[in-house]
CSV table of C-alpha atoms in Angstrom, one decimal:
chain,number,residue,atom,x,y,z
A,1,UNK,CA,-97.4,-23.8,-102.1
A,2,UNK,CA,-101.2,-25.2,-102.1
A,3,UNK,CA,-103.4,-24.6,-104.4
A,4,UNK,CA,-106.8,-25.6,-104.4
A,5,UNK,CA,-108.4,-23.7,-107.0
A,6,UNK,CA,-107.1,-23.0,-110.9
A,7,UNK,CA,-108.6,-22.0,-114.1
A,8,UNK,CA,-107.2,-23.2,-117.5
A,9,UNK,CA,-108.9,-23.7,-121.2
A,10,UNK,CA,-109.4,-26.7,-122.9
A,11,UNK,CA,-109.5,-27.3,-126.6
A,12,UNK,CA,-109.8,-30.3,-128.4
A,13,UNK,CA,-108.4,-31.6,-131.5
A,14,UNK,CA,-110.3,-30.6,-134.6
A,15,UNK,CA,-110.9,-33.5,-136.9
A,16,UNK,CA,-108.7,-34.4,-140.2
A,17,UNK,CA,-110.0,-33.1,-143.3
A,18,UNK,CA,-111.5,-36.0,-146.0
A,19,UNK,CA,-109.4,-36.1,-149.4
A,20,UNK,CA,-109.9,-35.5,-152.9
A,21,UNK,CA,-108.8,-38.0,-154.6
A,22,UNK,CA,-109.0,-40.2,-157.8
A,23,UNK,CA,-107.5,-43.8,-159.0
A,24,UNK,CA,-104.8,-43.7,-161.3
A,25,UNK,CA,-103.8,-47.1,-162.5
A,26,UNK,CA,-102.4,-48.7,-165.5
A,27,UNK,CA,-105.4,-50.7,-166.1
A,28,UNK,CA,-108.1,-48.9,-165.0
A,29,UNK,CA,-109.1,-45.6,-166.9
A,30,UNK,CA,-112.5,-44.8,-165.3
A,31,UNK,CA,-111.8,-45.6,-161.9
A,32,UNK,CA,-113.2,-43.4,-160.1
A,33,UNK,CA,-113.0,-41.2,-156.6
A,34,UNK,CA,-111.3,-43.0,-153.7
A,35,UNK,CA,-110.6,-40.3,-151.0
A,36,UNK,CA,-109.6,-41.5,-147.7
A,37,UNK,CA,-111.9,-40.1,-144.6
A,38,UNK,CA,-110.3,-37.5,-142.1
A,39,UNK,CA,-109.4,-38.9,-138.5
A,40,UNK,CA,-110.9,-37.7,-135.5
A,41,UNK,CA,-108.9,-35.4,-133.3
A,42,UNK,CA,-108.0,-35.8,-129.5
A,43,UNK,CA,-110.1,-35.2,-126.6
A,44,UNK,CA,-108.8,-33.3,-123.3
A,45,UNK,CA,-109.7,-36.0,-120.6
A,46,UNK,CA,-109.0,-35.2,-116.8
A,47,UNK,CA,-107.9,-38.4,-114.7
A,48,UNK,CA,-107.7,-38.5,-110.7
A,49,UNK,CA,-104.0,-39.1,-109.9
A,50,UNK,CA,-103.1,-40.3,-106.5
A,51,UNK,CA,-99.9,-38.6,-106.1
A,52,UNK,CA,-101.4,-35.2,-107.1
A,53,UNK,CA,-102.3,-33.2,-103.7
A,54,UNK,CA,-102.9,-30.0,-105.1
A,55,UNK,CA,-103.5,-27.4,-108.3
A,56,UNK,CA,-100.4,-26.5,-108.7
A,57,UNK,CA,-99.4,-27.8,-112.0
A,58,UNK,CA,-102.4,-25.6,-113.3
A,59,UNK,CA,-100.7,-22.3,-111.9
A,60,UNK,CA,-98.4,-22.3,-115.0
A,61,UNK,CA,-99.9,-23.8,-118.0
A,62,UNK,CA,-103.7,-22.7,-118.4
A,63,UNK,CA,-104.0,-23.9,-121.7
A,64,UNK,CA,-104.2,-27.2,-123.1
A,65,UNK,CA,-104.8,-28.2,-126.9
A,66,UNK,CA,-105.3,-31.8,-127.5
A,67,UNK,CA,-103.6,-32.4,-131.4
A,68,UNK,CA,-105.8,-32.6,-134.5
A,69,UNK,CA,-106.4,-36.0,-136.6
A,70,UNK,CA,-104.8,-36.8,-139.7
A,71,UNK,CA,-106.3,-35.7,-143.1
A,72,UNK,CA,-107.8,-38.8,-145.2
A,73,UNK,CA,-104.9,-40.2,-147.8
A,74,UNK,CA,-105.6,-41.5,-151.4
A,75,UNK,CA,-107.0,-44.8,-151.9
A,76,UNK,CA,-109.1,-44.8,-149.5
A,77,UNK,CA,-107.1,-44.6,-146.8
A,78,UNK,CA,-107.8,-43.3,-143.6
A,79,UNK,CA,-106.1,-40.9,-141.5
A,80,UNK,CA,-104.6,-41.7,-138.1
A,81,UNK,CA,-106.4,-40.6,-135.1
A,82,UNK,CA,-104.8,-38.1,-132.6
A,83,UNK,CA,-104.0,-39.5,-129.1
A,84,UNK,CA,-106.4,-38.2,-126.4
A,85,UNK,CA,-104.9,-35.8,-124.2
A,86,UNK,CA,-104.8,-36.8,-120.2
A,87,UNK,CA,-104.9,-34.0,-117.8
A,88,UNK,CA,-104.2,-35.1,-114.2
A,89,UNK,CA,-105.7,-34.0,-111.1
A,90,UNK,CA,-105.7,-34.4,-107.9
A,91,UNK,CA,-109.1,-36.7,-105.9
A,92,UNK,CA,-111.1,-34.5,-104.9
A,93,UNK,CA,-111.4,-32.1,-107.7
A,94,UNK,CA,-114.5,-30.6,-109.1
A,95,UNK,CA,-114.8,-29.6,-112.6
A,96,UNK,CA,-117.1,-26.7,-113.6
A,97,UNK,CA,-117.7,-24.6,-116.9
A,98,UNK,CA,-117.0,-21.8,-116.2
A,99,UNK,CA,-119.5,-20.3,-119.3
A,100,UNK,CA,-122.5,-22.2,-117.4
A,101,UNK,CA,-121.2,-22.5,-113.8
A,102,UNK,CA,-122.7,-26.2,-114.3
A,103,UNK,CA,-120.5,-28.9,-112.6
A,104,UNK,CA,-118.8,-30.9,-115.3
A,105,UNK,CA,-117.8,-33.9,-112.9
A,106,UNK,CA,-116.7,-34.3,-109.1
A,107,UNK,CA,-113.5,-36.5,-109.4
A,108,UNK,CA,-113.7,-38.2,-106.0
A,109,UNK,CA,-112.5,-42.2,-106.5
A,110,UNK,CA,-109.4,-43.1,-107.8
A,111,UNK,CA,-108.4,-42.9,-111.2
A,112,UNK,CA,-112.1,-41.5,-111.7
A,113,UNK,CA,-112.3,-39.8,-115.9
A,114,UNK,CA,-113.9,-37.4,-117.7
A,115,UNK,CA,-114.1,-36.0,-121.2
A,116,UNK,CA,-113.8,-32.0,-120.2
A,117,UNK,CA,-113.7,-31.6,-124.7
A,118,UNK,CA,-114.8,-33.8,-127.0
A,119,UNK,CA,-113.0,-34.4,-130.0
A,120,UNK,CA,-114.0,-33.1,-134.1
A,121,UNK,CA,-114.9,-36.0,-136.1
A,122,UNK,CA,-113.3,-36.8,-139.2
A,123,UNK,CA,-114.7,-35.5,-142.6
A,124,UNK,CA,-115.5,-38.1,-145.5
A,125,UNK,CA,-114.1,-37.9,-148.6
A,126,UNK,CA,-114.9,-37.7,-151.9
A,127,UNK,CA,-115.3,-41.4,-152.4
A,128,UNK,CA,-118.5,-41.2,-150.0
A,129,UNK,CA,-119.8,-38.1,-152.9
A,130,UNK,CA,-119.8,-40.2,-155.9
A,131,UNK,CA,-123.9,-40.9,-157.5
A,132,UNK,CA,-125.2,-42.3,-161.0
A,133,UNK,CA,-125.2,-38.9,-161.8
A,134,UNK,CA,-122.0,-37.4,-160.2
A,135,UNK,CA,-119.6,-39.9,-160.6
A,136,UNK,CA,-116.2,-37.8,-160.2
A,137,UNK,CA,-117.3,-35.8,-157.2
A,138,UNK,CA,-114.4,-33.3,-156.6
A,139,UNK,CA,-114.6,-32.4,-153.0
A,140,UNK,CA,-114.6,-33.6,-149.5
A,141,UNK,CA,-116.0,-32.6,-145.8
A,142,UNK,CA,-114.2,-30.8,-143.7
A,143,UNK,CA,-113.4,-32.1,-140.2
A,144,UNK,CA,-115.5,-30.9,-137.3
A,145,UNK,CA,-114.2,-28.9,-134.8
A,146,UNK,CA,-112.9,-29.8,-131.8
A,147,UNK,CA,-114.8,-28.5,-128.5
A,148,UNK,CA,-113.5,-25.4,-126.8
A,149,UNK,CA,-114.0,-24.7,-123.5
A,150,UNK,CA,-112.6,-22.6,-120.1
A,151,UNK,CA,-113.3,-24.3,-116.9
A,152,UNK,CA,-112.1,-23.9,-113.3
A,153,UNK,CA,-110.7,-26.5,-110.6
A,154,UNK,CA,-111.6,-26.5,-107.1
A,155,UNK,CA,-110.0,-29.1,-104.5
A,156,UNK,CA,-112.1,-30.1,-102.0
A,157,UNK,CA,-110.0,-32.5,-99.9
A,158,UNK,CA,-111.4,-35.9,-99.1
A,159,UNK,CA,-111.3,-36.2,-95.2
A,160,UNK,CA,-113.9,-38.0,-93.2
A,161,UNK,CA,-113.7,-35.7,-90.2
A,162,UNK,CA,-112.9,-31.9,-90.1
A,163,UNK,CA,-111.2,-30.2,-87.3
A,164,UNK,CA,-113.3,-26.1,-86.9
A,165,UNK,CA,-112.4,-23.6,-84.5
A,166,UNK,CA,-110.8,-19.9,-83.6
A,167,UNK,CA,-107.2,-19.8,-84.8
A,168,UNK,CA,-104.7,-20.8,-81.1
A,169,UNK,CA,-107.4,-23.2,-80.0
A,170,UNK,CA,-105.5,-26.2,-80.4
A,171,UNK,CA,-106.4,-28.2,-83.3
A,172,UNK,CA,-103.1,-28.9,-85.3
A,173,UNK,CA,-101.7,-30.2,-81.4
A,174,UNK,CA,-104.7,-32.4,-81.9
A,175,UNK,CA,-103.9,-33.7,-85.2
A,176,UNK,CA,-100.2,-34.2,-84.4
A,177,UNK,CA,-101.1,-36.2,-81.2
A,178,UNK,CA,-103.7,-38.5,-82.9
A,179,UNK,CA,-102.0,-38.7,-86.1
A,180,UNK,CA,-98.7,-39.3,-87.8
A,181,UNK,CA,-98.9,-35.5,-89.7
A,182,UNK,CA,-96.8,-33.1,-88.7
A,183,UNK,CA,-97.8,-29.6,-88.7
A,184,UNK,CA,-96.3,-27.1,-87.7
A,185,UNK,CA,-97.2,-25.8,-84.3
A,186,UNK,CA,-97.2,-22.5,-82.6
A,187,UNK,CA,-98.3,-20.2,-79.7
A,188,UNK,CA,-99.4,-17.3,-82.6
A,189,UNK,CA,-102.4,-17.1,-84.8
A,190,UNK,CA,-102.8,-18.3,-88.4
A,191,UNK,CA,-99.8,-20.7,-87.7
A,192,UNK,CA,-101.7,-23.4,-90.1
A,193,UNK,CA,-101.5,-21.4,-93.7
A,194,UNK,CA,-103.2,-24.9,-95.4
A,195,UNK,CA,-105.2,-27.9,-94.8
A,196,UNK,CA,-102.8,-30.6,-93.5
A,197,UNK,CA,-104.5,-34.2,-93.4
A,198,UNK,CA,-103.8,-37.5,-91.0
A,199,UNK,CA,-104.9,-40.6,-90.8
A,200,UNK,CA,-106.7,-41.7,-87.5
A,201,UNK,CA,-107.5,-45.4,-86.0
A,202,UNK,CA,-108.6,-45.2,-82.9
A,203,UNK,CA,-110.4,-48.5,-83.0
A,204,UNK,CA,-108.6,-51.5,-84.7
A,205,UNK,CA,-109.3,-51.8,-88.2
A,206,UNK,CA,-111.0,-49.1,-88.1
A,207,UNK,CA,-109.6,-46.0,-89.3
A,208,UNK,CA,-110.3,-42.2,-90.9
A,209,UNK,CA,-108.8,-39.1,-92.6
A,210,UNK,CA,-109.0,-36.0,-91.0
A,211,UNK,CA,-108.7,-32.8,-92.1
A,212,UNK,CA,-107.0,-30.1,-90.0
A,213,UNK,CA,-108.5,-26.8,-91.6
A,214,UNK,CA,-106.8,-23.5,-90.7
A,215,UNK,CA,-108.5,-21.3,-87.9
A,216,UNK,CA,-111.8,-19.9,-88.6
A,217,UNK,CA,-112.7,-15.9,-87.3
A,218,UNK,CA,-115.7,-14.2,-87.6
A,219,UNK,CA,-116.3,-13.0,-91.2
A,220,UNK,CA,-114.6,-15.8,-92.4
A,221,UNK,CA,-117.2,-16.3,-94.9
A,222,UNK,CA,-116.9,-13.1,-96.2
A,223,UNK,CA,-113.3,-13.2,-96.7
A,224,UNK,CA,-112.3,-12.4,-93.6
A,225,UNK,CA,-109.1,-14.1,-92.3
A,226,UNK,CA,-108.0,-17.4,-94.1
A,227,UNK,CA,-111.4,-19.3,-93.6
A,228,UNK,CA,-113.1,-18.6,-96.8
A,229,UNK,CA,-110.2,-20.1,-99.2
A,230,UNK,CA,-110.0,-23.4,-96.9
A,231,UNK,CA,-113.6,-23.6,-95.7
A,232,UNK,CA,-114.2,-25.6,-99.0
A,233,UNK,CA,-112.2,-28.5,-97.3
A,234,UNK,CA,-114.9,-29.3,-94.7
A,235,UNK,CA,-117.8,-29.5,-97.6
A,236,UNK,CA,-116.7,-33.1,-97.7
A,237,UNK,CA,-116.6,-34.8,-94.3
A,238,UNK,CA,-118.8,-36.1,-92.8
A,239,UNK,CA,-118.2,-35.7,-89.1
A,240,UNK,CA,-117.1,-31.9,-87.4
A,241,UNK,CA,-114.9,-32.1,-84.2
A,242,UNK,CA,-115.7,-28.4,-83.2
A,243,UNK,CA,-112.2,-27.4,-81.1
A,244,UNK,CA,-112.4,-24.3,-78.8
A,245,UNK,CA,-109.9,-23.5,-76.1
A,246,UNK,CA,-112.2,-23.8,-72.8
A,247,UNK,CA,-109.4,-22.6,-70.7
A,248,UNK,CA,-110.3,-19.2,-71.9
A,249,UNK,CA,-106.6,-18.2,-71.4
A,250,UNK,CA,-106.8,-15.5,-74.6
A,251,UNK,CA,-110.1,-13.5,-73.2
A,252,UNK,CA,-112.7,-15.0,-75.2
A,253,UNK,CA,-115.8,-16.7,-74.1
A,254,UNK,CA,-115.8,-20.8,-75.1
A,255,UNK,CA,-119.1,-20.5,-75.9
A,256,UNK,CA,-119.5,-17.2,-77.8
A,257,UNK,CA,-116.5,-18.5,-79.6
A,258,UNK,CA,-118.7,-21.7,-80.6
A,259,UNK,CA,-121.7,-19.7,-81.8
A,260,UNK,CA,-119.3,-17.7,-83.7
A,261,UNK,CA,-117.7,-20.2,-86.1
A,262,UNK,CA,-121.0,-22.2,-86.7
A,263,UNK,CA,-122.4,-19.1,-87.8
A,264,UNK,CA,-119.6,-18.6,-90.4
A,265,UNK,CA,-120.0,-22.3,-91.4
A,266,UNK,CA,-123.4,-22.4,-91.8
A,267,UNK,CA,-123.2,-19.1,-93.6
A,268,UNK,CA,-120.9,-20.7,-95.8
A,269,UNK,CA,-122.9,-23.4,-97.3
A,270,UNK,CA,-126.5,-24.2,-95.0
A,271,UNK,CA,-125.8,-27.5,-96.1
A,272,UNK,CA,-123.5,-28.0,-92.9
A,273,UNK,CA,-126.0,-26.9,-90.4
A,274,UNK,CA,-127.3,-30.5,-90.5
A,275,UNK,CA,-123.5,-32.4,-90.7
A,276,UNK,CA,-122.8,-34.4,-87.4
A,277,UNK,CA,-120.8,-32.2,-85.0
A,278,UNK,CA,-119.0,-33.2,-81.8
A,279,UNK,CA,-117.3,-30.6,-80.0
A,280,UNK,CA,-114.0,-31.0,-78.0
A,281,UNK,CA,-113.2,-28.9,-75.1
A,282,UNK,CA,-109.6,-28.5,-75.5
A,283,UNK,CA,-106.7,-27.4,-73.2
A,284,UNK,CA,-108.7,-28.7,-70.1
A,285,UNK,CA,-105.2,-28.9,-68.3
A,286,UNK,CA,-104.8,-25.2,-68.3
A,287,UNK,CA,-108.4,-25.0,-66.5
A,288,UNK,CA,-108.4,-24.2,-63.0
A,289,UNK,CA,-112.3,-23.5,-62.5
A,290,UNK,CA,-114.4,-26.3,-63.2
A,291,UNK,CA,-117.7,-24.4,-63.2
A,292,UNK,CA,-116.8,-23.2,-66.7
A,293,UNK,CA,-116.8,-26.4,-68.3
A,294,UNK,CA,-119.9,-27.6,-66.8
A,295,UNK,CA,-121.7,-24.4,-67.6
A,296,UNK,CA,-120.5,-24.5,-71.1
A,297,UNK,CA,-121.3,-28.5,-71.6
A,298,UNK,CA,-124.7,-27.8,-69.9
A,299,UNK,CA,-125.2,-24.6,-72.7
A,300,UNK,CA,-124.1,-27.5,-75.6
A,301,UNK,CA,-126.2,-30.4,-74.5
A,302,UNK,CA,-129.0,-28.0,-74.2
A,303,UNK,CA,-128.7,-27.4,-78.0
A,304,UNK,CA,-127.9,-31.2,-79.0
A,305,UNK,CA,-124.3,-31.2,-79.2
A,306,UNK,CA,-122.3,-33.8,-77.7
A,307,UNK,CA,-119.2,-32.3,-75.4
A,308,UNK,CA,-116.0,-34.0,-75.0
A,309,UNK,CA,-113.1,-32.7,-72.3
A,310,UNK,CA,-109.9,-33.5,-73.7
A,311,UNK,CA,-106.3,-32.1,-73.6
A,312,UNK,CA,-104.8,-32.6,-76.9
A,313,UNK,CA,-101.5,-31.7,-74.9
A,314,UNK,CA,-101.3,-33.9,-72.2
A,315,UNK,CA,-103.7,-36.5,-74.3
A,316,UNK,CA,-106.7,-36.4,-71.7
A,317,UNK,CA,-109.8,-37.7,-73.3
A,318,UNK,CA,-109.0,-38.2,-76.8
A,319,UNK,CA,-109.4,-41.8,-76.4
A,320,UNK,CA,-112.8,-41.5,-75.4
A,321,UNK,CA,-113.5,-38.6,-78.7
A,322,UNK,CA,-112.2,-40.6,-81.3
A,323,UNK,CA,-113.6,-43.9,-80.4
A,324,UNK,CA,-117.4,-42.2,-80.6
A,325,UNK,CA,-116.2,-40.0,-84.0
A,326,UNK,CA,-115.2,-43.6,-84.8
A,327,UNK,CA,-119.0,-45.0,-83.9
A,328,UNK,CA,-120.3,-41.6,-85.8
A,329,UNK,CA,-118.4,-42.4,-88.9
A,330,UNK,CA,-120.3,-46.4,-89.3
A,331,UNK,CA,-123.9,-44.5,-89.1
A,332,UNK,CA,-123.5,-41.0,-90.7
A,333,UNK,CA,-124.5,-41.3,-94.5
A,334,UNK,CA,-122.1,-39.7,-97.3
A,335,UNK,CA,-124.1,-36.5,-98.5
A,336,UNK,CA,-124.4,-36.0,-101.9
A,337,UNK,CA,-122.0,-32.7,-102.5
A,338,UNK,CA,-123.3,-31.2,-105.7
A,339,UNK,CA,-127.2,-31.8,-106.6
A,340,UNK,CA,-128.0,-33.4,-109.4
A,341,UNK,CA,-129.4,-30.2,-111.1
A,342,UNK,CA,-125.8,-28.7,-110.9
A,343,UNK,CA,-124.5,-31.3,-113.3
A,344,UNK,CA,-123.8,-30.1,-117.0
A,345,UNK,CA,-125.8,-32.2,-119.3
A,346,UNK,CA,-125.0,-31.9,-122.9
A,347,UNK,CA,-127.8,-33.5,-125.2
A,348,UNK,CA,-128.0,-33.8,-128.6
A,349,UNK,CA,-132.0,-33.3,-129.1
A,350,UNK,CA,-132.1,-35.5,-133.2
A,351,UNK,CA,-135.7,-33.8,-133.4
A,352,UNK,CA,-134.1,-30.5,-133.3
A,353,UNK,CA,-131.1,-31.1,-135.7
A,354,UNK,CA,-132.1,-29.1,-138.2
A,355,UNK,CA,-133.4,-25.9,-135.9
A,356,UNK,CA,-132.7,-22.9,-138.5
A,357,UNK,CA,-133.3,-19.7,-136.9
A,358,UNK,CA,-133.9,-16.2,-138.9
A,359,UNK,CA,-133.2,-12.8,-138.0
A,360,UNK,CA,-133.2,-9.8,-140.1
A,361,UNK,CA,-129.7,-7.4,-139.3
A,362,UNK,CA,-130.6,-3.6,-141.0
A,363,UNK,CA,-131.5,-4.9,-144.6
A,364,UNK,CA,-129.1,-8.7,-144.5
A,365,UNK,CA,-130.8,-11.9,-144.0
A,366,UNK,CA,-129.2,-14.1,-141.0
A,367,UNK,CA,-129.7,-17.7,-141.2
A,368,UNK,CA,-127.7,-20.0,-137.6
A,369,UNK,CA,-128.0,-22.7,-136.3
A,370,UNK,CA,-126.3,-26.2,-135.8
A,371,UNK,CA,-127.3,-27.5,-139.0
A,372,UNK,CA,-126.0,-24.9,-141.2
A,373,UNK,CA,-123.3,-24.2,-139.1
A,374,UNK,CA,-122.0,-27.8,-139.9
A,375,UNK,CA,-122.8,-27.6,-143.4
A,376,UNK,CA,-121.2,-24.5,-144.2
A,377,UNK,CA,-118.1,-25.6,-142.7
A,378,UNK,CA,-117.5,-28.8,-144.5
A,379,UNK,CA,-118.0,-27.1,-147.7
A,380,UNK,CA,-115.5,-26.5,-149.0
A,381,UNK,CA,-116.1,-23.0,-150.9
A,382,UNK,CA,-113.6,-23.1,-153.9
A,383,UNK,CA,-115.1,-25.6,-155.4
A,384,UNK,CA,-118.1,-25.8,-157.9
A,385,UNK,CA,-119.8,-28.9,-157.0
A,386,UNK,CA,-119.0,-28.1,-153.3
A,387,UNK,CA,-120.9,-25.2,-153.2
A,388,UNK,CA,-123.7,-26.9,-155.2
A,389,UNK,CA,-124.2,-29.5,-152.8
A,390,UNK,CA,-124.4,-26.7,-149.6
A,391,UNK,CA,-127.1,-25.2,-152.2
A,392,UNK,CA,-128.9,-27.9,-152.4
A,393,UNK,CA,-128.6,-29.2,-149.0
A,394,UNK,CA,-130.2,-25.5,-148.0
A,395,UNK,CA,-132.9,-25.8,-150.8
A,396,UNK,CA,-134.2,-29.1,-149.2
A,397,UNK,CA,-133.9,-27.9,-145.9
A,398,UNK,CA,-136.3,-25.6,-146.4
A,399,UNK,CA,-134.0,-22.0,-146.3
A,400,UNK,CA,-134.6,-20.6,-149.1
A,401,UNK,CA,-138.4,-21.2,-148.7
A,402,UNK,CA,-138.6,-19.4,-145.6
A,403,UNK,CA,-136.6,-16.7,-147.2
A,404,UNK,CA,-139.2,-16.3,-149.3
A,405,UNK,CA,-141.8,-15.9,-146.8
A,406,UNK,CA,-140.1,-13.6,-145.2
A,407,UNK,CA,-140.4,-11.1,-148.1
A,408,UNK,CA,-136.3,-11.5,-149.9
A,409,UNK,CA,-136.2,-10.5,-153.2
A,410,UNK,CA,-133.2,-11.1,-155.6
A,411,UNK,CA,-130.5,-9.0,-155.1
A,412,UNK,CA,-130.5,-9.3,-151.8
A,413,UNK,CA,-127.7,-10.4,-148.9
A,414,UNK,CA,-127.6,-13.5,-147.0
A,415,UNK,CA,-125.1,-14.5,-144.0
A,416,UNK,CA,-124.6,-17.3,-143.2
A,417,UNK,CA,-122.1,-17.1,-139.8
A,418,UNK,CA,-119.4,-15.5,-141.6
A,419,UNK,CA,-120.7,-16.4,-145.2
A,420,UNK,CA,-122.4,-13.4,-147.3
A,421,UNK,CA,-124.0,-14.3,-150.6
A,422,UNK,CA,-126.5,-12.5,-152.6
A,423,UNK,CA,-130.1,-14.3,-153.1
A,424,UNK,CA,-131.0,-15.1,-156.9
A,425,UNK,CA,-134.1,-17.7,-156.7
């Protein structure tokens, strides 16, 4: 079955905890804390693998938790680092958060990466605590957490050239004959259910993937038909080889057909109003008045288009079409598929590090933010000296000043995240 487009969540590991810890040895009585530090945890990485043509893998598992890193041992020793965890994808896959809708990374060259979480970092311990004036510190940070986050996958296929047209017209006959794929062919509509993709070289050395994308009706891009799951596959080329049936042999007008299908694609995404198109006049054998063709080229040339008579059955002028897609393909630049404004960006702004904000909910005072969301959770809130140095970190922060100002009184309730305390100045 193909898939081309998946959802799953991500969730890297959180990092190991830093120890408490203290020397015991024969010969030295005071000696002091020596805590290892907690390890960092795993990251969720996606990697482009070759042999991967679709989503399917994703269809399921939609979860995947990278493993958390080791807590810090006694004397000083460290704890071990989780492994990363590699998710692989197929080329052509784009990333996107799905909280944002911002693209996350377009995974188009081989074995292409990306960090879709980031890991927790590890927290210190107590050996990092210890001052002239505390010199048995009894507790440790916390690890961070590790970054959670759902994001989909969509499979746009890398093909250089994409085959468009009405469903019947012709164009996996045309991929079979200039190609080694094998579709499957048929004299009833629909009969390509998926992309299928060959590899063309018309002109020695000089070859190109092309992309047979199931037929197209009108309303594809509103869901009409198959064309709106598979019209995603032609974002990518570069080149369109426009098929329609000018024999005419199923009632329809070549040319209405044409206008038709452009106006789905260009519907679709406006972008590929302005992608090189050559069209191909198909199933010439089965033509028995001339006029048409010349009509319909005259209509086309008219309008820019280049026209091509070929017969992908009896292999009439295919020669001629893929040697000037060939020419095409050394002059057309690669547009960029996803603006740069698309792109998730995730800063970490230093000057805004310690950004508090306040809010009053019915009579309890709210402090959030980054800042005190960190320090509250590597506090560790059963010990003394723990919560005294998250006191103190607020007091120089400036919290409980600004408490002030906003008119709190003792007695009254603070929450921090999940955290409620009352205020005593």
């Amino acid at each position: 079955m193909f898939v081309d487009i998946a959802k799953i969540i991500v969730k890297a590991g959180d990092g190991g905890n830093g120890r408490v810890s203290f020397r015991r040895e024969k010969y030295a009585p005071n000696g002091g804390p020596d805590g290892g530090d907690g390890a960092r945890g795993g990251s969720v990485i996606a990697v482009v693998d070759d042999g991967m043509r679709t989503l399917m893998d994703f269809r399921y598992k939609t979860k995947y938790v990278a493993e958390p890193g080791e807590d810090g041992g006694k004397k000083r020793m460290s704890g071990k680092a989780a492994e990363d965890l590699i998710i692989k994808v197929p080329q052509g896959t784009i990333i996107r958060d799905l909280q944002t809708g911002k693209v996350l990374a377009d995974l188009k060259d081989s074995g292409q990466k990306v960090v879709l979480a980031s890991a927790g970092r590890g927290g210190r311990g107590n050996q990092h605590f210890a001052t002239p004036t505390r010199q048995a510190p009894t507790f440790a940070e916390k690890g961070t957490a590790g970054v959670e986050r759902t994001v989909t996958l969509e499979l746009k296929m890398l093909a250089d050239v994409g085959l468009l047209g009405y469903p019947n017209v012709g164009k996996s006959t045309f991929l079979a004959a200039t190609t080694e794929a094998r579709p499957k062919i048929a004299n009833y509509h629909f009969t390509t259910l998926q992309p299928n993709l060959g590899v063309v070289e018309a002109v020695k050395g000089k070859s190109f993937v092309i992309a047979d994308i199931p037929g197209l009706i009108e309303g594809a891009k509103d869901g009409v038909g198959l064309g709106l799951d598979f019209l995603r596959h032609v974002e990518r080329t570069r080149v369109l080889i426009h098929v329609v049936d000018i024999s005419g042999i199923e009632g329809r007008d070549p040319y209405d057909d044409f206008c038709k299908i452009n106006a789905e694609v260009f519907g679709y995404n406006q972008k590929l109003a302005n992608r090189t198109q050559v069209v191909a006049a198909n199933k010439m054998d089965l033509l028995f008045d001339k006029e048409i063709y010349l009509n319909f080229e005259k209509k086309l040339k008219e309008e820019g288009y280049e026209v091509y008579p070929i017969s992908a059955a009896t292999g009439e002028g295919i020669n001629q079409l893929l040697a000037r897609v060939t020419e095409l393909l050394d002059t057309v630049e690669i547009e960029a598929l996803i603006d740069e404004s698309d792109y998730f960006v995730e800063t970490i702004d230093k000057s805004s590090d310690r950004d508090i904000k306040y809010f009053m909910d019915d009579d309890v005072y709210c402090v959030e933010g980054d800042y005190v969301d960190r320090l509250l959770y590597s506090t560790n809130l059963e010990d003394i000296e723990s919560l005294r140095r998250f006191q103190n970190a607020l007091k120089m922060s400036g919290v409980f000043e600004h408490l002030r100002s906003m008119g709190i009184e003792d007695g009254d309730t603070v929450r921090i995240f999940d955290l409620e305390f009352e205020f005593y100045d």
